[in-house]
Structure formats: C-alpha cells, structure tokens
Tab-separated table of N, CA and C in Angstrom:
chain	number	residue	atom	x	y	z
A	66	UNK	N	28.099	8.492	12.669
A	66	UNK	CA	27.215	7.331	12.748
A	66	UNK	C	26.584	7.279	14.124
A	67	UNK	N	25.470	7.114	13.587
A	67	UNK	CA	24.486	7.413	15.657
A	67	UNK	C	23.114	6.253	14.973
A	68	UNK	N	23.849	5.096	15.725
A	68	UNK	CA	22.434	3.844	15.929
A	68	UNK	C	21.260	3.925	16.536
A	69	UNK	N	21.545	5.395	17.464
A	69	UNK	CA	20.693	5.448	18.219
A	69	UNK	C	19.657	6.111	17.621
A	70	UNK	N	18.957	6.276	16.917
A	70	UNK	CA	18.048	7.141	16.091
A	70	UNK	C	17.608	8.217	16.983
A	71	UNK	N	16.734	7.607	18.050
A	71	UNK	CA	16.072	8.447	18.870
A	71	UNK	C	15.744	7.669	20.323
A	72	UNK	N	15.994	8.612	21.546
A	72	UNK	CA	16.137	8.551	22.562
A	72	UNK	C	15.347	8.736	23.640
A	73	UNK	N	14.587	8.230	25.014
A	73	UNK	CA	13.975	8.644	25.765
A	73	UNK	C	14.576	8.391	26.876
A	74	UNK	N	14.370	9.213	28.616
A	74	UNK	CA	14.436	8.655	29.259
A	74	UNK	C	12.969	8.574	29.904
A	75	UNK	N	13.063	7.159	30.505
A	75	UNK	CA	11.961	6.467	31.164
A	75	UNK	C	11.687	5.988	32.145
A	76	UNK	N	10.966	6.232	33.483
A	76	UNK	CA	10.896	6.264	34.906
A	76	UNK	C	10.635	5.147	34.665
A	77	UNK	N	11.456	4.440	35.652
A	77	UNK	CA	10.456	2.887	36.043
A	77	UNK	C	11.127	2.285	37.035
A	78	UNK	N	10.608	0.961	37.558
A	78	UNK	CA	11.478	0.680	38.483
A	78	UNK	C	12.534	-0.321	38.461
A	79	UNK	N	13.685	-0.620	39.063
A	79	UNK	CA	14.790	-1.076	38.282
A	79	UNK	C	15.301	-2.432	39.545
A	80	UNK	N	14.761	-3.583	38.677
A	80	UNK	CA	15.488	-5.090	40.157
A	80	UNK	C	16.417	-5.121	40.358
A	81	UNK	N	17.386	-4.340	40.186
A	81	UNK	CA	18.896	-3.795	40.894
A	81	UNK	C	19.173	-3.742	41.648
A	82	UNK	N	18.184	-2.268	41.976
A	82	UNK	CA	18.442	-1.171	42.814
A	82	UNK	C	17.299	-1.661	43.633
A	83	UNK	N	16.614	-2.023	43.433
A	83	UNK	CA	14.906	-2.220	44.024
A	83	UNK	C	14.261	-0.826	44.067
A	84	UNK	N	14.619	0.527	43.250
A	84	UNK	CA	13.948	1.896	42.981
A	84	UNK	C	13.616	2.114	42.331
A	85	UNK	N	12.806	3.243	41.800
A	85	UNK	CA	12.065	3.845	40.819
A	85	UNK	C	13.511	4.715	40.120
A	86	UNK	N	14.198	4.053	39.153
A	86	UNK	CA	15.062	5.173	38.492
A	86	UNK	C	14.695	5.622	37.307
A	87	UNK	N	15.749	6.018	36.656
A	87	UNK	CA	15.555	7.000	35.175
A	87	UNK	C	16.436	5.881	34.416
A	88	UNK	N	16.004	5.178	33.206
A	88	UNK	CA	16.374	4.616	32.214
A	88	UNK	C	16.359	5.309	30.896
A	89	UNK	N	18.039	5.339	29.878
A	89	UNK	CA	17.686	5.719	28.690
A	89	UNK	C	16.952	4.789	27.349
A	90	UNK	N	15.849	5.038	27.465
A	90	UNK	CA	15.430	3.872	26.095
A	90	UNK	C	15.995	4.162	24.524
A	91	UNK	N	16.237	3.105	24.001
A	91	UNK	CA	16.986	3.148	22.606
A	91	UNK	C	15.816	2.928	21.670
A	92	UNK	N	15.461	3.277	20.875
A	92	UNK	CA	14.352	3.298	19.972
A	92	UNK	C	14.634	2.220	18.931
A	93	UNK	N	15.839	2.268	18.457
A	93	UNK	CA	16.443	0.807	17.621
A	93	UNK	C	15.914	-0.486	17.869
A	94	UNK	N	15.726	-0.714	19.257
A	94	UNK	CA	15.702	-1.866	20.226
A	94	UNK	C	13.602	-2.088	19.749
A	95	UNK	N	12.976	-1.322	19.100
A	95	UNK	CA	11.072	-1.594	19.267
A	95	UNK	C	11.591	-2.868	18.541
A	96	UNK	N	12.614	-3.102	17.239
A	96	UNK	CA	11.704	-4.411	16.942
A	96	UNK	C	12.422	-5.347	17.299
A	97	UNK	N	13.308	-5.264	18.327
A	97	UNK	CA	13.282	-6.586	19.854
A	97	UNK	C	11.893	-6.610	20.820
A	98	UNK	N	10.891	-5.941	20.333
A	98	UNK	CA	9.847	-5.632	21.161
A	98	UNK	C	9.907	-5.577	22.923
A	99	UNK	N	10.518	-5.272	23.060
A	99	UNK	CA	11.110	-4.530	24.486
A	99	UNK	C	10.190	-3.896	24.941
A	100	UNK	N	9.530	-4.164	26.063
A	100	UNK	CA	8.532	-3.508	26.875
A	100	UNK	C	9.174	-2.197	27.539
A	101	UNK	N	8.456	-1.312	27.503
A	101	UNK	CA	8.629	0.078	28.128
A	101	UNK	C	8.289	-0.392	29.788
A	102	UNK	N	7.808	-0.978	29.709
A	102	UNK	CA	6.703	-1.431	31.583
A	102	UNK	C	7.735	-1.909	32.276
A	103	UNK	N	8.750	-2.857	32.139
A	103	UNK	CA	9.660	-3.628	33.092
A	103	UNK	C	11.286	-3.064	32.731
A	104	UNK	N	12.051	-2.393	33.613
A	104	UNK	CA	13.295	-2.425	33.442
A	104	UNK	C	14.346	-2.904	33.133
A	105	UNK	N	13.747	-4.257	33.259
A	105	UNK	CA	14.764	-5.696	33.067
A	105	UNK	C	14.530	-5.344	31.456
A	106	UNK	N	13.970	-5.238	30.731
A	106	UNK	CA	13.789	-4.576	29.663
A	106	UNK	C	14.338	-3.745	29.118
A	107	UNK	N	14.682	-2.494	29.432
A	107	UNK	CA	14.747	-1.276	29.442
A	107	UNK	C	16.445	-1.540	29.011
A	108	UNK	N	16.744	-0.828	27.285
A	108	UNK	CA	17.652	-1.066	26.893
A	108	UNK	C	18.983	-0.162	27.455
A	109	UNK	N	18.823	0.971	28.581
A	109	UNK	CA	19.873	1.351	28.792
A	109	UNK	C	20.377	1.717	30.184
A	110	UNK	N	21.130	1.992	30.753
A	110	UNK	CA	21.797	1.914	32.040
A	110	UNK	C	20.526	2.760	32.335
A	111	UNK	N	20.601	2.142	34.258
A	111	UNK	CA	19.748	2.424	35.306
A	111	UNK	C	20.415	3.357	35.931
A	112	UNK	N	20.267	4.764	36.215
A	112	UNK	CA	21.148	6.000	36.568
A	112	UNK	C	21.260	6.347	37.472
A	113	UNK	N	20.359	5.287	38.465
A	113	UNK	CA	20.719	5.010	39.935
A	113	UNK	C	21.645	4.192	40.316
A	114	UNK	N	21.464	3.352	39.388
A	114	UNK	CA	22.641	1.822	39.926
A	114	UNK	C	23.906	1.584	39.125
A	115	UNK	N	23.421	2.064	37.703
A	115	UNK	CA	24.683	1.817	36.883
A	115	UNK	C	24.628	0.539	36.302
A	116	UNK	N	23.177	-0.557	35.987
A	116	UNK	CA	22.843	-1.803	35.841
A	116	UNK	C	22.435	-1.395	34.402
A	117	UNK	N	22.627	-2.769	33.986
A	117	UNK	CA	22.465	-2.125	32.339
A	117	UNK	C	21.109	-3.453	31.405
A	118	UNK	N	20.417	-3.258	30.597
A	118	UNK	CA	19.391	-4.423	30.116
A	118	UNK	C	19.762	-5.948	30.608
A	119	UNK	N	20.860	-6.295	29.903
A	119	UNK	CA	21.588	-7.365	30.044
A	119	UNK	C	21.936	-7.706	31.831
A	120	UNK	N	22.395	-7.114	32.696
A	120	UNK	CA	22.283	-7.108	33.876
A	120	UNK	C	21.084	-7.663	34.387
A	121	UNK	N	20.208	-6.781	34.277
A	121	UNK	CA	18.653	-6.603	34.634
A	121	UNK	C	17.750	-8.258	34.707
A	122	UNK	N	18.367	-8.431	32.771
A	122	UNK	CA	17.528	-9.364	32.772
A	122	UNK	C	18.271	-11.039	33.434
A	123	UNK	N	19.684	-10.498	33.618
A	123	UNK	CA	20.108	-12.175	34.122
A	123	UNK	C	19.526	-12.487	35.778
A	124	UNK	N	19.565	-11.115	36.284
A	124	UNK	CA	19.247	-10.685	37.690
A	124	UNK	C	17.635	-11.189	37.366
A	125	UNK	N	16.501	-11.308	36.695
A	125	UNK	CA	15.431	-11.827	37.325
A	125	UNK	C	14.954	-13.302	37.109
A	126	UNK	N	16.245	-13.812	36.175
A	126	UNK	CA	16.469	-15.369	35.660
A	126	UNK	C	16.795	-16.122	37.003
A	127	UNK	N	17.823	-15.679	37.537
A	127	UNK	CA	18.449	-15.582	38.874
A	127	UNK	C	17.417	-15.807	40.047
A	128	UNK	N	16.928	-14.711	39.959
A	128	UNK	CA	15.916	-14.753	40.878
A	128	UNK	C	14.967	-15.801	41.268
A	129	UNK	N	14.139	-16.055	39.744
A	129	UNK	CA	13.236	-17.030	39.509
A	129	UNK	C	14.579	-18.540	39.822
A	130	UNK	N	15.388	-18.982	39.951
A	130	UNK	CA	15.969	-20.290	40.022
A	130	UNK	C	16.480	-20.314	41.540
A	131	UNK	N	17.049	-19.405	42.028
A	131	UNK	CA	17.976	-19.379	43.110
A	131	UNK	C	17.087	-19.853	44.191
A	132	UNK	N	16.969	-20.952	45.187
A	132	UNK	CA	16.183	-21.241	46.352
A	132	UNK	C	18.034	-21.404	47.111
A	133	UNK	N	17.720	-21.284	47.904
A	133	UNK	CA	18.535	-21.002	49.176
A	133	UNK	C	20.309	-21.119	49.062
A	134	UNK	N	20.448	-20.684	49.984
A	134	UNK	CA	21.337	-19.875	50.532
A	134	UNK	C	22.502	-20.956	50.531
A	135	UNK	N	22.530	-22.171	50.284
A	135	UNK	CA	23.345	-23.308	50.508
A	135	UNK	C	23.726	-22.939	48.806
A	136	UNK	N	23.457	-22.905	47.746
A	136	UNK	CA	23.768	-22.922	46.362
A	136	UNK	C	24.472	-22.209	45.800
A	137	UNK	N	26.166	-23.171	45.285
A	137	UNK	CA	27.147	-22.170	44.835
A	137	UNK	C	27.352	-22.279	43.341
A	138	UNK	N	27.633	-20.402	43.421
A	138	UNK	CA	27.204	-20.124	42.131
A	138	UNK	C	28.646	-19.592	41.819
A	139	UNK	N	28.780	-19.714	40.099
A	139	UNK	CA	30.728	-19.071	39.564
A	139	UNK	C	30.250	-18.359	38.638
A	140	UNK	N	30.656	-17.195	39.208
A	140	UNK	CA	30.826	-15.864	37.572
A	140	UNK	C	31.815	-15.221	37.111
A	141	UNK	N	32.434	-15.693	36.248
A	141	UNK	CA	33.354	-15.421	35.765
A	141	UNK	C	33.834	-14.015	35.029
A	142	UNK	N	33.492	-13.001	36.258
A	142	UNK	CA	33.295	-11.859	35.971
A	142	UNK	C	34.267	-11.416	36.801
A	143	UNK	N	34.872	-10.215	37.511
A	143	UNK	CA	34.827	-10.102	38.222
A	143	UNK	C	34.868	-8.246	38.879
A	144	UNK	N	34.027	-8.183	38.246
A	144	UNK	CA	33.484	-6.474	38.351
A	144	UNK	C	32.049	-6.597	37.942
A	145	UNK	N	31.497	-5.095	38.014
A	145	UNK	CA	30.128	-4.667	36.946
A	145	UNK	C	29.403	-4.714	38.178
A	146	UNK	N	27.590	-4.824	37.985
A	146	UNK	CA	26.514	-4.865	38.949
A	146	UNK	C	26.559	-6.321	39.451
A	147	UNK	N	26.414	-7.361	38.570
A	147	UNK	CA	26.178	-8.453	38.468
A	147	UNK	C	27.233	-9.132	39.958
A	148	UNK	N	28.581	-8.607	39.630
A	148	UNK	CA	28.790	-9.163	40.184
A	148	UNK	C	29.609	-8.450	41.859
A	149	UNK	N	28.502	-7.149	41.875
A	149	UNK	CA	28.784	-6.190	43.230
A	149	UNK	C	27.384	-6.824	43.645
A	150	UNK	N	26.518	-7.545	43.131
A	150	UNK	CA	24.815	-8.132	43.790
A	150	UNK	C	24.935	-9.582	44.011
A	151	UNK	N	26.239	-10.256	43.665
A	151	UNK	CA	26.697	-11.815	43.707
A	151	UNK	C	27.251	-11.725	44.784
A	152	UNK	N	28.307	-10.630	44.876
A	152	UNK	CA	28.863	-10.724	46.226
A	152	UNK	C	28.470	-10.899	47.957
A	153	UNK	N	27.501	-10.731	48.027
A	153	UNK	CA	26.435	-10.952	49.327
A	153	UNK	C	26.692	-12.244	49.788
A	154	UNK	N	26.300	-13.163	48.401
A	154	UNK	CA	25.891	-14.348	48.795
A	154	UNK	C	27.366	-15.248	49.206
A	155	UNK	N	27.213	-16.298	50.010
A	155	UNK	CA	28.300	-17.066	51.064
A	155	UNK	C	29.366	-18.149	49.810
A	156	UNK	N	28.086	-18.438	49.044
A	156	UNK	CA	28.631	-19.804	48.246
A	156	UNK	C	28.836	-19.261	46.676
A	157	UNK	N	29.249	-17.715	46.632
A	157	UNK	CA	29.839	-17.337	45.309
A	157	UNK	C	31.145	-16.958	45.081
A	158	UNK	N	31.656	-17.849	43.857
A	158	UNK	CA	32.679	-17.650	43.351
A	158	UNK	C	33.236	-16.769	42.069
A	159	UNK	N	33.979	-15.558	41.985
A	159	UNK	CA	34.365	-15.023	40.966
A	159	UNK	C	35.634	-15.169	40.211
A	160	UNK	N	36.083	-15.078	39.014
A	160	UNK	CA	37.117	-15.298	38.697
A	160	UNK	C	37.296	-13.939	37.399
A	161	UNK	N	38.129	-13.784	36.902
A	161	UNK	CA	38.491	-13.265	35.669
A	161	UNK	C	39.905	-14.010	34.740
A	162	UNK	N	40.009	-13.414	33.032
A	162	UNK	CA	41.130	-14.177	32.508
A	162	UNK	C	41.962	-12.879	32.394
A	163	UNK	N	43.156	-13.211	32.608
A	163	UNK	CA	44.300	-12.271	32.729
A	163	UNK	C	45.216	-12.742	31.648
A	164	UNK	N	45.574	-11.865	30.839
A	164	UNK	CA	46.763	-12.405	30.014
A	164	UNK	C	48.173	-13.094	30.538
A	165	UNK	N	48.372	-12.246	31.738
A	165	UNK	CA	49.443	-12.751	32.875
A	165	UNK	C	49.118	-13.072	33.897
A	166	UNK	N	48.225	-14.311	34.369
A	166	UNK	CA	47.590	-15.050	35.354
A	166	UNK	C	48.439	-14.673	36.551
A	167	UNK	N	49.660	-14.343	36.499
A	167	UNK	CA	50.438	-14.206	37.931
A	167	UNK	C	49.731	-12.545	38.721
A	168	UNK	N	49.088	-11.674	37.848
A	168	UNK	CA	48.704	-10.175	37.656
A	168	UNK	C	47.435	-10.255	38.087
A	169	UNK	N	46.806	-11.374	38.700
A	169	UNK	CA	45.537	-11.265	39.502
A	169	UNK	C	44.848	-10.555	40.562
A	170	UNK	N	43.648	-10.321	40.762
A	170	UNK	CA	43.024	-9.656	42.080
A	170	UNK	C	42.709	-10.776	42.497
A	171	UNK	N	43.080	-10.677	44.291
A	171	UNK	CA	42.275	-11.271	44.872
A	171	UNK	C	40.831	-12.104	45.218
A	172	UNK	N	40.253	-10.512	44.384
A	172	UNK	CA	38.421	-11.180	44.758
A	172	UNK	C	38.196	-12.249	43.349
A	173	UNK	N	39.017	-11.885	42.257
A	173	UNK	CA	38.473	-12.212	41.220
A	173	UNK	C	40.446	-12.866	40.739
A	174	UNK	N	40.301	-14.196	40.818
A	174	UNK	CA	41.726	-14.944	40.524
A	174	UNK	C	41.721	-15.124	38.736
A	175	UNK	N	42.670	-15.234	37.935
A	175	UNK	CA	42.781	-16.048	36.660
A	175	UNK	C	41.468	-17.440	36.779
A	176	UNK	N	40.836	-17.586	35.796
A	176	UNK	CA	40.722	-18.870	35.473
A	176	UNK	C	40.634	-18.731	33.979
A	177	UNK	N	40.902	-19.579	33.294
A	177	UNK	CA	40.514	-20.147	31.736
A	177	UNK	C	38.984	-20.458	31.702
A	178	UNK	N	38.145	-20.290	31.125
A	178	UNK	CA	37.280	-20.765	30.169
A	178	UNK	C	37.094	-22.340	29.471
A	179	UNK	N	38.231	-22.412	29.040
A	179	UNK	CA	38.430	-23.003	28.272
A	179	UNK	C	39.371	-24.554	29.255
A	180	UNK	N	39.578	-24.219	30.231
A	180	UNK	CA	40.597	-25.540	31.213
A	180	UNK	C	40.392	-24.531	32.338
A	181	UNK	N	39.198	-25.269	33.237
A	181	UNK	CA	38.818	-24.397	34.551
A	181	UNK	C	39.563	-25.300	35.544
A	182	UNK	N	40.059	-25.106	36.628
A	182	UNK	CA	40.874	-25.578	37.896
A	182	UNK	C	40.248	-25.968	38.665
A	183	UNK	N	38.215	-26.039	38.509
A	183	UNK	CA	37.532	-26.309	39.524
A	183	UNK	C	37.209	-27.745	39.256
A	184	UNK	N	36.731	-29.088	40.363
A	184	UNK	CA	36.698	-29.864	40.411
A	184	UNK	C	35.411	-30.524	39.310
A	185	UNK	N	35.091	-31.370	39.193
A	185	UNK	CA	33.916	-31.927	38.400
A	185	UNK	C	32.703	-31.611	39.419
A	186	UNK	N	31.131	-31.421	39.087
A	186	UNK	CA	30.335	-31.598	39.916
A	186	UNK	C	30.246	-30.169	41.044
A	187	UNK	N	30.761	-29.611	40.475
A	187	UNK	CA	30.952	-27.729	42.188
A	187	UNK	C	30.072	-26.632	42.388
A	188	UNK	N	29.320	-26.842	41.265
A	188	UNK	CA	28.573	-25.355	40.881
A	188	UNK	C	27.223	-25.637	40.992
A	189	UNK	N	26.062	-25.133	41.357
A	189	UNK	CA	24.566	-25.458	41.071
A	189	UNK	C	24.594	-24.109	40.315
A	190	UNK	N	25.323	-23.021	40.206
A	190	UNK	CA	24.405	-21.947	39.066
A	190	UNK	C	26.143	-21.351	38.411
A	191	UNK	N	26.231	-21.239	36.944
A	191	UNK	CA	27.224	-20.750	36.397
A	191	UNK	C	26.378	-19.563	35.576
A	192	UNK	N	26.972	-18.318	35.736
A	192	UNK	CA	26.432	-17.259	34.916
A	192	UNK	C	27.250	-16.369	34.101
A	193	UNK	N	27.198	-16.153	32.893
A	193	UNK	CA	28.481	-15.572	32.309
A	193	UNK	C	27.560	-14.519	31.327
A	194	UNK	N	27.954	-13.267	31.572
A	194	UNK	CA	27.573	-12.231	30.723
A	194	UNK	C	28.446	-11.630	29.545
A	195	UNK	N	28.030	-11.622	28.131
A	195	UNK	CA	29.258	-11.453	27.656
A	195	UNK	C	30.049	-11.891	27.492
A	196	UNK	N	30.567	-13.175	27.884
A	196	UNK	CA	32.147	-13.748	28.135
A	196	UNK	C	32.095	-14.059	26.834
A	197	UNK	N	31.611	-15.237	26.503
A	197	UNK	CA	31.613	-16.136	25.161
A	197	UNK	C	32.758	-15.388	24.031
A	198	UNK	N	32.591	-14.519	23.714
A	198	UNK	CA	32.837	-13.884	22.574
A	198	UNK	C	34.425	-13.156	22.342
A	199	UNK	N	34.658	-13.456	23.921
A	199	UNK	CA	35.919	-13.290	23.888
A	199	UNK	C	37.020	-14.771	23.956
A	200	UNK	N	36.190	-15.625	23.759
A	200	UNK	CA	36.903	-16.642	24.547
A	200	UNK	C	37.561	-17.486	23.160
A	201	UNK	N	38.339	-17.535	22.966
A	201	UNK	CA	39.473	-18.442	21.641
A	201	UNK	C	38.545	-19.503	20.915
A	202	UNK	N	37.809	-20.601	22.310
A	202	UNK	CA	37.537	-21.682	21.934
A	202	UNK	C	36.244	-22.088	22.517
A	203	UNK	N	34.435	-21.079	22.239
A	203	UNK	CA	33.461	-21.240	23.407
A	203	UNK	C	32.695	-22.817	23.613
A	204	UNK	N	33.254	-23.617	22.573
A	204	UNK	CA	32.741	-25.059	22.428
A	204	UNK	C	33.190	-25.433	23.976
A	205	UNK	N	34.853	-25.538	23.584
A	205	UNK	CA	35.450	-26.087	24.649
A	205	UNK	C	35.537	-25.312	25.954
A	206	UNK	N	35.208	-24.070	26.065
A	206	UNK	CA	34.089	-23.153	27.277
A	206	UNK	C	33.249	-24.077	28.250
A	207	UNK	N	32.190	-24.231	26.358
A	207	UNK	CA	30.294	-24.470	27.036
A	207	UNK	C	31.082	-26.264	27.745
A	208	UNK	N	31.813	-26.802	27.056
A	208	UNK	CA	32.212	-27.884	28.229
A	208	UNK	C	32.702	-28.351	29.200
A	209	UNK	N	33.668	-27.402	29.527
A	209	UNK	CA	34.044	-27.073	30.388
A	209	UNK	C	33.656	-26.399	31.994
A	210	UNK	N	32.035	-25.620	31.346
A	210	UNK	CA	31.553	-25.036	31.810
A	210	UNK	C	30.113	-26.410	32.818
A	211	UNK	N	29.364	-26.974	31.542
A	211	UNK	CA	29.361	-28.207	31.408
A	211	UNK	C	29.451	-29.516	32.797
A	212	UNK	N	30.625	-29.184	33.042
A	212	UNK	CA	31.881	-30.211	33.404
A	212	UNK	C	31.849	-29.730	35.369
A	213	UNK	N	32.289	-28.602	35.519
A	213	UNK	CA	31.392	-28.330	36.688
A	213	UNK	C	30.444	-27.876	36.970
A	214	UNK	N	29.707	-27.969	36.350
A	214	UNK	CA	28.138	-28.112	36.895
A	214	UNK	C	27.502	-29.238	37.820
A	215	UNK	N	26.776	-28.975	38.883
A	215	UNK	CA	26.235	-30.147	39.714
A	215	UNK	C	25.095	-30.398	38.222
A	216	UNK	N	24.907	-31.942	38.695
A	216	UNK	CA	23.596	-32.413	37.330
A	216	UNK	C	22.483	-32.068	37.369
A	217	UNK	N	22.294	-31.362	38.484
A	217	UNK	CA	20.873	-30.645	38.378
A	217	UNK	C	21.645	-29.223	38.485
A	218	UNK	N	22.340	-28.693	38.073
A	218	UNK	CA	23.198	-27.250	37.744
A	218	UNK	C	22.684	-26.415	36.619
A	219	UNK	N	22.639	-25.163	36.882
A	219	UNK	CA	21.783	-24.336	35.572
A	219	UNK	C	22.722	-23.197	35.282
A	220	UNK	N	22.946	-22.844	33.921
A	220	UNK	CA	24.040	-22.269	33.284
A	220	UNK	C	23.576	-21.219	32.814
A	221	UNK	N	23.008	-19.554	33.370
A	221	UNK	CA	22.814	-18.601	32.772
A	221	UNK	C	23.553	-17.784	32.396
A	222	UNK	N	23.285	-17.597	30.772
A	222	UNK	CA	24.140	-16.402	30.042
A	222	UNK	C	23.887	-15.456	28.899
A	223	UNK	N	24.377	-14.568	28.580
A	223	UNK	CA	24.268	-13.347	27.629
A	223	UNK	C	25.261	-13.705	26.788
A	224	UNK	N	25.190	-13.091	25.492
A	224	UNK	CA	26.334	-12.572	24.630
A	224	UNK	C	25.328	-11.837	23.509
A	225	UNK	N	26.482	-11.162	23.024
A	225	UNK	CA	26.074	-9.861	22.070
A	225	UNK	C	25.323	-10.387	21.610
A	226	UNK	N	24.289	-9.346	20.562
A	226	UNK	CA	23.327	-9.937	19.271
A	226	UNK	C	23.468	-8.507	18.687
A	227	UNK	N	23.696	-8.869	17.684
A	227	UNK	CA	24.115	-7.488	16.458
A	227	UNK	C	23.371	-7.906	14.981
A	228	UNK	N	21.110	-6.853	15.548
A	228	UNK	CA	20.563	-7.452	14.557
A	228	UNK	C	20.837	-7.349	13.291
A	229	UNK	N	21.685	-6.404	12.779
A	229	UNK	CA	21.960	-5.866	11.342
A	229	UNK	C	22.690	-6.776	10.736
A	230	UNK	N	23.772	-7.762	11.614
A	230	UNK	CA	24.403	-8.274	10.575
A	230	UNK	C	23.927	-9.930	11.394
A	231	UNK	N	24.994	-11.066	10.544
A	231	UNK	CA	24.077	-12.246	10.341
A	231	UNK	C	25.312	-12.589	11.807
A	232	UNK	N	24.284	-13.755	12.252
A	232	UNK	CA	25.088	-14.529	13.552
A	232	UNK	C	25.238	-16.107	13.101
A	233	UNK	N	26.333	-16.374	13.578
A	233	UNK	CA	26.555	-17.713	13.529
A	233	UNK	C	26.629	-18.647	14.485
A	234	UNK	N	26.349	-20.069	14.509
A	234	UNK	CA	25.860	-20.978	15.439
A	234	UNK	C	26.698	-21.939	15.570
C-alpha cells in the first residue's frame, strides 16, 4: 500500500530555515489544493531543517500574531522544529505527558492536558500540534487549555485530517 501515488521534489524556500531547500511534494495532497509556490504548503519535510507542512504552517500563524518579546507562549511539545524555533524566545514554556510523570526532562516537565498546574489567566499564545488526538478527554483539554489563556490569548493548533475516511466533531 503506497498513498503516495506520485512524488516530486521541489525547490523553494522554507520559513524554518529562512533557505531555499528541497521539499518532497505528495501528489495525494492537489485536492487540498496546496500551492507548489509557498513551503508552508509544501506537504513534506524540508531537507534542510527537518520542518514538516504542519510545522511550516503553524510557524507563519505565529508569525502573523506574535508582537513582542514580553508574550508567553506554552507548547506542549517538547521536541520537533516547532519547538527547537520556540526555544529562543524568554517567555516560552514547554511541557510533555509522561505515563510516569516522575520520568520527566527537564526542558519539557509532565503536564496533563486535561488538569494543567498552570495558574488561570498565564499564557497570551498556546500552540499544540497534533496533541488533541492523543489526549483521553480533548473537550476537557480545549478547557483547560481555555482556562489559561490571558482573554485576549490565542490558541494555535493542528491535528490529523485523514481525507478518505469520515471525521468527527
């Protein structure tokens, strides 16, 4: 079984890396109508950076919202591009969920999803790639999530989309 029907790679330049790399395009992906022109686009890892569509495109959401340097942001990641290009900034927080919360890294501690340890009101940007779908309970997540947010706080995120079969809401 190969989804991939047919394959290109495609020069372009990648808001990652800020370079001109080599992207593999997925041909599956035309009727997401996916521009060939912008990388943030570009359905497959950047072979300079190792940044992948989904990366790409939270990185220019990001971009367009983020005004200064005072604004703390939680990603509940705590690996990948996303969050080796979060790390720069002064007022970011990472976390990951550990089955044995005592079995933590440093950069990236246990938190729940679902019952976060952070105060009400802490966050001006929460970004979660992917997470949702692993999470038991994403209602009680998105409220949680919700819950520390400053009220003018903005919540960017991804999760799968698998067009072949049906999604639920």
């Amino acid at each position: 079984f190969n989804p991939f029907k047919k394959t290109d790679l495609i020069y372009s330049f990648c808001n990652f890396c800020n370079k001109k790399s080599i992207f593999l395009y997925y041909h599956f992906l035309n009727d997401n109508k996916y521009s060939m022109s912008d990388s943030y686009n570009q359905s497959g890892l950047c072979f300079g950076c190792g940044s992948n569509h989904r990366n790409r495109i939270i990185l220019k959401y990001f971009q367009n919202i983020y005004s200064g340097s005072d604004r703390s942001i939680y990603l509940p990641s705590g690996d990948g591009s996303l969050f080796n290009f979060l790390k720069k900034f002064k007022n970011s927080f990472f976390s990951d969920f550990y089955d044995d919360p005592k079995s933590y890294s440093t950069s990236a501690p246990h938190e729940d999803l679902t019952s976060l340890s952070f105060e009400k009101d802490t966050f001006d940007i929460v970004i979660s790639e992917h997470v949702m779908e692993h999470v038991n309970d994403p209602k009680k997540a998105f409220y949680e999530i919700f819950r520390v947010l400053k009220n003018d706080g903005i919540y960017l995120f991804s999760i799968p989309f698998e067009s072949s079969g049906q999604s639920l809401i």
